[in-house]
């Protein structure tokens, strides 16, 4: 008799573990951990895939890209979802442990910068944004004309999005930046704070209409005086002109590849690609799926 469970369990203050279980064998059971940016999409893909193949069991949890990669290294996951590439140190650690992995790029993501809907600001340039997040600019007055302290809502250092933003802006985050455990917490923080600014996956905001209530997404200009671009502008993403866009990765244990392949093939199917796009992510015309 097949038993099927479908439950959400709180995990490290994050979105939790999505677990589909059946009487399937280990050959049809996979564990996926990592990026909070990708976790909502991963859950939805898994849910629909297991409708197509109900013999499959998939357990999914977030926690950040770093946690997913570490879990892969420790044999606690078959797939690590990651919103950043492997660091040089992680590449060396996999090599030292003689662990072979495969890399799949399954979507393109854009990081959105959000502020409260009442803040009189619609766009910002990269240099000014960097000064805000590094703490060099601590008040909105020079930017909006309104004297209000700036509160930063960011991610913990294990987050791939944290690393991505830091690297793109070439900054160290202000020591006053609040370290939140996921997109949902950042959005809730900015919703309740008229002086707040935070960064989240654009797909997260796009997928959940309630997430965008009381917040607005800033357009980003590469330099002062240049055209500012929204992370929701698909043509700009396809052209690669939005400053904060990046590929989304899945690192897979080579020894797990055969049992994972069915799920990867589903992601690449028309139904899977549609789900990816429905979540606000992009599939580029020239995208390389496997590295």
mmCIF file of C-alpha atoms in Angstrom:
data_model
loop_
_atom_site.group_PDB
_atom_site.id
_atom_site.type_symbol
_atom_site.label_atom_id
_atom_site.label_comp_id
_atom_site.label_asym_id
_atom_site.label_seq_id
_atom_site.Cartn_x
_atom_site.Cartn_y
_atom_site.Cartn_z
ATOM 1 C CA UNK A 1 0.000 0.000 0.000
ATOM 2 C CA UNK A 2 1.343 3.383 -0.939
ATOM 3 C CA UNK A 3 1.456 6.007 1.775
ATOM 4 C CA UNK A 4 1.748 9.638 0.862
ATOM 5 C CA UNK A 5 2.501 12.454 3.266
ATOM 6 C CA UNK A 6 2.586 16.101 2.422
ATOM 7 C CA UNK A 7 3.570 18.443 5.218
ATOM 8 C CA UNK A 8 5.410 21.623 6.037
ATOM 9 C CA UNK A 9 7.699 21.481 9.049
ATOM 10 C CA UNK A 10 9.401 24.630 10.427
ATOM 11 C CA UNK A 11 13.152 24.392 9.941
ATOM 12 C CA UNK A 12 15.687 26.849 11.343
ATOM 13 C CA UNK A 13 13.130 29.617 11.225
ATOM 14 C CA UNK A 14 12.885 29.278 7.500
ATOM 15 C CA UNK A 15 10.354 27.998 5.040
ATOM 16 C CA UNK A 16 10.738 24.474 6.277
ATOM 17 C CA UNK A 17 10.912 20.993 4.866
ATOM 18 C CA UNK A 18 8.601 19.838 2.141
ATOM 19 C CA UNK A 19 8.353 16.099 2.273
ATOM 20 C CA UNK A 20 6.664 13.725 -0.122
ATOM 21 C CA UNK A 21 7.059 10.143 1.016
ATOM 22 C CA UNK A 22 5.901 6.880 -0.423
ATOM 23 C CA UNK A 23 6.861 3.227 -0.345
ATOM 24 C CA UNK A 24 9.424 3.971 -3.037
ATOM 25 C CA UNK A 25 12.892 2.505 -2.796
ATOM 26 C CA UNK A 26 16.047 4.518 -2.162
ATOM 27 C CA UNK A 27 16.545 4.625 -5.914
ATOM 28 C CA UNK A 28 13.453 6.857 -6.145
ATOM 29 C CA UNK A 29 14.105 9.015 -3.096
ATOM 30 C CA UNK A 30 16.124 12.217 -3.144
ATOM 31 C CA UNK A 31 17.027 14.977 -0.689
ATOM 32 C CA UNK A 32 17.376 18.582 -1.799
ATOM 33 C CA UNK A 33 18.730 21.376 0.412
ATOM 34 C CA UNK A 34 20.023 24.911 0.059
ATOM 35 C CA UNK A 35 19.055 28.259 -1.382
ATOM 36 C CA UNK A 36 16.083 30.062 0.123
ATOM 37 C CA UNK A 37 15.774 31.932 -3.162
ATOM 38 C CA UNK A 38 15.025 28.645 -4.909
ATOM 39 C CA UNK A 39 13.092 26.787 -2.229
ATOM 40 C CA UNK A 40 9.561 27.882 -3.196
ATOM 41 C CA UNK A 41 10.200 26.969 -6.810
ATOM 42 C CA UNK A 42 11.820 23.664 -5.845
ATOM 43 C CA UNK A 43 8.825 22.712 -3.707
ATOM 44 C CA UNK A 44 6.406 23.498 -6.516
ATOM 45 C CA UNK A 45 8.445 21.586 -9.104
ATOM 46 C CA UNK A 46 8.696 18.596 -6.775
ATOM 47 C CA UNK A 47 5.000 18.652 -5.986
ATOM 48 C CA UNK A 48 4.063 18.535 -9.650
ATOM 49 C CA UNK A 49 6.759 16.019 -10.544
ATOM 50 C CA UNK A 50 5.524 13.585 -7.913
ATOM 51 C CA UNK A 51 2.063 13.835 -9.446
ATOM 52 C CA UNK A 52 3.618 12.665 -12.718
ATOM 53 C CA UNK A 53 5.681 9.984 -10.965
ATOM 54 C CA UNK A 54 4.044 9.120 -7.620
ATOM 55 C CA UNK A 55 6.700 6.493 -6.917
ATOM 56 C CA UNK A 56 9.201 9.283 -6.258
ATOM 57 C CA UNK A 57 9.968 10.771 -2.821
ATOM 58 C CA UNK A 58 11.526 14.223 -2.513
ATOM 59 C CA UNK A 59 12.478 16.014 0.711
ATOM 60 C CA UNK A 60 13.284 19.717 0.358
ATOM 61 C CA UNK A 61 14.581 22.277 2.828
ATOM 62 C CA UNK A 62 16.125 25.751 2.631
ATOM 63 C CA UNK A 63 18.682 27.266 4.955
ATOM 64 C CA UNK A 64 20.861 29.011 2.394
ATOM 65 C CA UNK A 65 23.192 28.021 -0.420
ATOM 66 C CA UNK A 66 26.121 27.444 1.953
ATOM 67 C CA UNK A 67 24.127 24.993 4.042
ATOM 68 C CA UNK A 68 23.047 23.089 0.944
ATOM 69 C CA UNK A 69 26.608 22.788 -0.356
ATOM 70 C CA UNK A 70 27.872 21.650 3.053
ATOM 71 C CA UNK A 71 25.074 19.058 3.201
ATOM 72 C CA UNK A 72 26.100 17.788 -0.217
ATOM 73 C CA UNK A 73 29.677 17.502 0.970
ATOM 74 C CA UNK A 74 28.600 15.576 4.073
ATOM 75 C CA UNK A 75 26.371 13.167 2.173
ATOM 76 C CA UNK A 76 23.186 14.649 3.651
ATOM 77 C CA UNK A 77 21.730 15.753 0.306
ATOM 78 C CA UNK A 78 21.633 14.605 -3.308
ATOM 79 C CA UNK A 79 21.037 18.099 -4.698
ATOM 80 C CA UNK A 80 22.258 21.432 -3.354
ATOM 81 C CA UNK A 81 20.237 24.355 -4.665
ATOM 82 C CA UNK A 82 22.499 27.386 -4.829
ATOM 83 C CA UNK A 83 22.107 30.979 -5.906
ATOM 84 C CA UNK A 84 25.869 31.340 -6.294
ATOM 85 C CA UNK A 85 28.685 29.335 -7.881
ATOM 86 C CA UNK A 86 31.007 27.239 -5.735
ATOM 87 C CA UNK A 87 33.769 29.190 -4.035
ATOM 88 C CA UNK A 88 37.386 28.225 -4.700
ATOM 89 C CA UNK A 89 37.545 26.798 -1.171
ATOM 90 C CA UNK A 90 34.456 24.640 -1.751
ATOM 91 C CA UNK A 91 35.864 23.345 -5.052
ATOM 92 C CA UNK A 92 39.024 22.326 -3.174
ATOM 93 C CA UNK A 93 37.030 20.677 -0.384
ATOM 94 C CA UNK A 94 35.074 18.547 -2.859
ATOM 95 C CA UNK A 95 38.325 17.611 -4.578
ATOM 96 C CA UNK A 96 40.067 16.763 -1.292
ATOM 97 C CA UNK A 97 37.153 14.509 -0.334
ATOM 98 C CA UNK A 98 37.190 12.930 -3.792
ATOM 99 C CA UNK A 99 33.534 13.856 -4.311
ATOM 100 C CA UNK A 100 32.479 14.309 -7.923
ATOM 101 C CA UNK A 101 29.567 16.620 -8.625
ATOM 102 C CA UNK A 102 27.570 17.749 -11.641
ATOM 103 C CA UNK A 103 26.360 21.304 -12.097
ATOM 104 C CA UNK A 104 22.995 22.249 -13.600
ATOM 105 C CA UNK A 105 21.917 25.816 -14.392
ATOM 106 C CA UNK A 106 18.148 25.684 -14.488
ATOM 107 C CA UNK A 107 17.043 29.330 -14.361
ATOM 108 C CA UNK A 108 18.113 32.959 -14.243
ATOM 109 C CA UNK A 109 17.248 35.004 -11.183
ATOM 110 C CA UNK A 110 17.116 38.719 -10.513
ATOM 111 C CA UNK A 111 17.648 40.177 -7.050
ATOM 112 C CA UNK A 112 15.103 42.865 -6.210
ATOM 113 C CA UNK A 113 15.712 45.756 -3.819
ATOM 114 C CA UNK A 114 12.592 46.730 -1.934
ATOM 115 C CA UNK A 115 11.530 49.689 0.183
ATOM 116 C CA UNK A 116 8.294 50.603 1.949
ATOM 117 C CA UNK A 117 5.586 51.803 -0.446
ATOM 118 C CA UNK A 118 5.482 55.213 1.249
ATOM 119 C CA UNK A 119 9.175 55.955 0.800
ATOM 120 C CA UNK A 120 9.465 58.603 -1.961
ATOM 121 C CA UNK A 121 11.946 56.667 -4.046
ATOM 122 C CA UNK A 122 11.401 54.732 -7.285
ATOM 123 C CA UNK A 123 14.929 54.081 -8.530
ATOM 124 C CA UNK A 124 18.508 54.171 -7.351
ATOM 125 C CA UNK A 125 21.964 53.844 -8.900
ATOM 126 C CA UNK A 126 24.416 51.119 -7.986
ATOM 127 C CA UNK A 127 26.995 53.414 -6.368
ATOM 128 C CA UNK A 128 24.437 54.995 -4.028
ATOM 129 C CA UNK A 129 22.971 51.596 -3.179
ATOM 130 C CA UNK A 130 26.431 50.369 -2.233
ATOM 131 C CA UNK A 131 26.958 53.349 0.065
ATOM 132 C CA UNK A 132 23.638 52.628 1.773
ATOM 133 C CA UNK A 133 24.265 48.929 2.334
ATOM 134 C CA UNK A 134 27.829 49.517 3.521
ATOM 135 C CA UNK A 135 26.656 52.127 6.014
ATOM 136 C CA UNK A 136 28.444 55.059 4.375
ATOM 137 C CA UNK A 137 25.031 56.688 3.870
ATOM 138 C CA UNK A 138 22.885 56.242 6.978
ATOM 139 C CA UNK A 139 20.006 58.653 6.349
ATOM 140 C CA UNK A 140 17.492 58.993 3.492
ATOM 141 C CA UNK A 141 17.678 62.821 3.449
ATOM 142 C CA UNK A 142 20.375 63.149 0.773
ATOM 143 C CA UNK A 143 18.449 60.729 -1.476
ATOM 144 C CA UNK A 144 14.767 61.404 -0.829
ATOM 145 C CA UNK A 145 14.799 64.819 0.867
ATOM 146 C CA UNK A 146 13.280 63.302 3.990
ATOM 147 C CA UNK A 147 15.449 62.989 7.070
ATOM 148 C CA UNK A 148 14.948 59.422 8.261
ATOM 149 C CA UNK A 149 17.475 56.838 9.403
ATOM 150 C CA UNK A 150 18.020 53.935 7.002
ATOM 151 C CA UNK A 151 17.325 50.439 8.294
ATOM 152 C CA UNK A 152 18.860 47.586 6.277
ATOM 153 C CA UNK A 153 17.200 44.161 6.048
ATOM 154 C CA UNK A 154 19.614 41.596 4.654
ATOM 155 C CA UNK A 155 20.545 37.938 4.897
ATOM 156 C CA UNK A 156 22.924 35.942 7.035
ATOM 157 C CA UNK A 157 26.391 35.228 5.630
ATOM 158 C CA UNK A 158 25.473 31.639 4.644
ATOM 159 C CA UNK A 159 23.040 33.024 2.073
ATOM 160 C CA UNK A 160 24.036 32.938 -1.572
ATOM 161 C CA UNK A 161 22.096 36.159 -2.111
ATOM 162 C CA UNK A 162 24.117 37.836 0.658
ATOM 163 C CA UNK A 163 27.354 36.815 -1.084
ATOM 164 C CA UNK A 164 26.028 37.798 -4.507
ATOM 165 C CA UNK A 165 25.001 41.326 -3.490
ATOM 166 C CA UNK A 166 28.197 41.883 -1.537
ATOM 167 C CA UNK A 167 30.328 40.784 -4.487
ATOM 168 C CA UNK A 168 28.394 42.828 -7.059
ATOM 169 C CA UNK A 169 28.618 45.998 -4.966
ATOM 170 C CA UNK A 170 32.191 45.294 -3.817
ATOM 171 C CA UNK A 171 31.331 46.226 -0.248
ATOM 172 C CA UNK A 172 31.224 44.903 3.281
ATOM 173 C CA UNK A 173 27.725 45.157 4.701
ATOM 174 C CA UNK A 174 27.087 47.672 7.464
ATOM 175 C CA UNK A 175 27.332 46.158 10.930
ATOM 176 C CA UNK A 176 23.885 47.599 11.590
ATOM 177 C CA UNK A 177 22.295 45.489 8.820
ATOM 178 C CA UNK A 178 19.720 43.097 10.200
ATOM 179 C CA UNK A 179 20.451 39.475 9.292
ATOM 180 C CA UNK A 180 17.143 37.803 8.424
ATOM 181 C CA UNK A 181 16.684 34.090 7.746
ATOM 182 C CA UNK A 182 14.802 34.348 4.464
ATOM 183 C CA UNK A 183 12.919 36.394 1.891
ATOM 184 C CA UNK A 184 9.690 36.297 3.880
ATOM 185 C CA UNK A 185 11.264 37.862 6.957
ATOM 186 C CA UNK A 186 12.912 40.595 4.900
ATOM 187 C CA UNK A 187 9.641 41.479 3.203
ATOM 188 C CA UNK A 188 7.758 41.531 6.504
ATOM 189 C CA UNK A 189 10.472 43.741 8.003
ATOM 190 C CA UNK A 190 10.311 46.306 5.193
ATOM 191 C CA UNK A 191 6.506 46.231 5.140
ATOM 192 C CA UNK A 192 6.486 47.360 8.765
ATOM 193 C CA UNK A 193 9.345 49.864 8.447
ATOM 194 C CA UNK A 194 8.896 53.040 6.385
ATOM 195 C CA UNK A 195 12.653 53.622 6.468
ATOM 196 C CA UNK A 196 13.689 50.093 5.580
ATOM 197 C CA UNK A 197 15.473 48.735 2.515
ATOM 198 C CA UNK A 198 16.072 45.066 1.782
ATOM 199 C CA UNK A 199 16.922 42.597 -0.981
ATOM 200 C CA UNK A 200 14.978 39.504 -2.029
ATOM 201 C CA UNK A 201 14.642 37.200 -4.997
ATOM 202 C CA UNK A 202 12.415 38.878 -7.586
ATOM 203 C CA UNK A 203 10.773 35.531 -8.208
ATOM 204 C CA UNK A 204 9.714 35.330 -4.587
ATOM 205 C CA UNK A 205 7.862 38.639 -4.835
ATOM 206 C CA UNK A 206 6.393 37.826 -8.236
ATOM 207 C CA UNK A 207 5.040 34.436 -7.147
ATOM 208 C CA UNK A 208 3.233 35.712 -4.069
ATOM 209 C CA UNK A 209 1.081 38.823 -4.702
ATOM 210 C CA UNK A 210 0.671 39.358 -0.954
ATOM 211 C CA UNK A 211 4.445 39.654 -0.649
ATOM 212 C CA UNK A 212 4.469 42.855 -2.693
ATOM 213 C CA UNK A 213 1.783 44.598 -0.632
ATOM 214 C CA UNK A 214 3.161 47.672 1.159
ATOM 215 C CA UNK A 215 6.538 47.338 -0.514
ATOM 216 C CA UNK A 216 7.798 48.447 -3.900
ATOM 217 C CA UNK A 217 10.631 47.239 -6.046
ATOM 218 C CA UNK A 218 13.268 49.803 -6.983
ATOM 219 C CA UNK A 219 14.550 50.181 -10.516
ATOM 220 C CA UNK A 220 18.328 49.994 -10.611
ATOM 221 C CA UNK A 221 20.581 52.236 -12.709
ATOM 222 C CA UNK A 222 24.093 50.894 -13.370
ATOM 223 C CA UNK A 223 25.463 54.438 -13.048
ATOM 224 C CA UNK A 224 24.047 57.837 -12.166
ATOM 225 C CA UNK A 225 22.182 59.304 -15.132
ATOM 226 C CA UNK A 226 21.751 55.941 -16.884
ATOM 227 C CA UNK A 227 18.416 54.259 -17.484
ATOM 228 C CA UNK A 228 17.161 52.410 -14.418
ATOM 229 C CA UNK A 229 15.913 48.861 -14.987
ATOM 230 C CA UNK A 230 13.362 46.796 -13.081
ATOM 231 C CA UNK A 231 14.144 43.177 -12.115
ATOM 232 C CA UNK A 232 10.652 42.377 -13.435
ATOM 233 C CA UNK A 233 11.610 43.482 -16.973
ATOM 234 C CA UNK A 234 11.954 40.185 -18.832
ATOM 235 C CA UNK A 235 13.399 41.719 -21.986
ATOM 236 C CA UNK A 236 16.144 43.360 -19.937
ATOM 237 C CA UNK A 237 16.899 40.070 -18.188
ATOM 238 C CA UNK A 238 17.096 38.237 -21.518
ATOM 239 C CA UNK A 239 19.478 40.924 -22.727
ATOM 240 C CA UNK A 240 21.532 40.559 -19.539
ATOM 241 C CA UNK A 241 21.297 44.276 -18.745
ATOM 242 C CA UNK A 242 19.854 44.150 -15.211
ATOM 243 C CA UNK A 243 22.765 44.690 -12.818
ATOM 244 C CA UNK A 244 21.722 42.115 -10.214
ATOM 245 C CA UNK A 245 20.898 39.024 -12.275
ATOM 246 C CA UNK A 246 22.530 35.649 -11.922
ATOM 247 C CA UNK A 247 22.142 31.996 -12.821
ATOM 248 C CA UNK A 248 20.566 29.586 -10.345
ATOM 249 C CA UNK A 249 22.532 26.385 -9.819
ATOM 250 C CA UNK A 250 21.877 22.853 -8.736
ATOM 251 C CA UNK A 251 24.951 20.921 -7.636
ATOM 252 C CA UNK A 252 24.346 17.185 -7.758
ATOM 253 C CA UNK A 253 26.359 14.280 -6.396
ATOM 254 C CA UNK A 254 27.607 12.317 -9.396
ATOM 255 C CA UNK A 255 26.758 9.092 -7.585
ATOM 256 C CA UNK A 256 23.136 10.318 -7.286
ATOM 257 C CA UNK A 257 22.855 11.460 -10.886
ATOM 258 C CA UNK A 258 20.934 8.479 -12.238
ATOM 259 C CA UNK A 259 18.177 8.677 -9.623
ATOM 260 C CA UNK A 260 18.046 12.482 -9.860
ATOM 261 C CA UNK A 261 17.935 12.543 -13.660
ATOM 262 C CA UNK A 262 14.153 12.031 -13.880
ATOM 263 C CA UNK A 263 13.552 15.117 -11.787
ATOM 264 C CA UNK A 264 16.082 17.177 -13.760
ATOM 265 C CA UNK A 265 14.437 16.083 -16.996
ATOM 266 C CA UNK A 266 11.097 17.253 -15.609
ATOM 267 C CA UNK A 267 12.589 20.668 -14.815
ATOM 268 C CA UNK A 268 13.691 20.908 -18.446
ATOM 269 C CA UNK A 269 10.343 19.789 -19.844
ATOM 270 C CA UNK A 270 7.807 22.327 -21.170
ATOM 271 C CA UNK A 271 5.758 21.874 -17.974
ATOM 272 C CA UNK A 272 8.798 22.427 -15.759
ATOM 273 C CA UNK A 273 9.968 25.460 -17.715
ATOM 274 C CA UNK A 274 6.496 26.955 -17.478
ATOM 275 C CA UNK A 275 6.544 26.548 -13.704
ATOM 276 C CA UNK A 276 9.960 28.210 -13.533
ATOM 277 C CA UNK A 277 8.671 31.177 -15.497
ATOM 278 C CA UNK A 278 5.445 31.307 -13.473
ATOM 279 C CA UNK A 279 7.581 31.792 -10.361
ATOM 280 C CA UNK A 280 9.114 34.915 -11.882
ATOM 281 C CA UNK A 281 12.392 33.375 -12.953
ATOM 282 C CA UNK A 282 13.745 33.438 -16.457
ATOM 283 C CA UNK A 283 15.022 30.858 -18.895
ATOM 284 C CA UNK A 284 17.466 32.529 -21.213
ATOM 285 C CA UNK A 285 17.486 31.702 -24.904
ATOM 286 C CA UNK A 286 21.221 30.921 -24.746
ATOM 287 C CA UNK A 287 21.104 29.286 -21.318
ATOM 288 C CA UNK A 288 23.539 26.407 -20.742
ATOM 289 C CA UNK A 289 21.675 23.803 -18.711
ATOM 290 C CA UNK A 290 24.538 21.621 -17.673
ATOM 291 C CA UNK A 291 28.157 22.454 -16.937
#
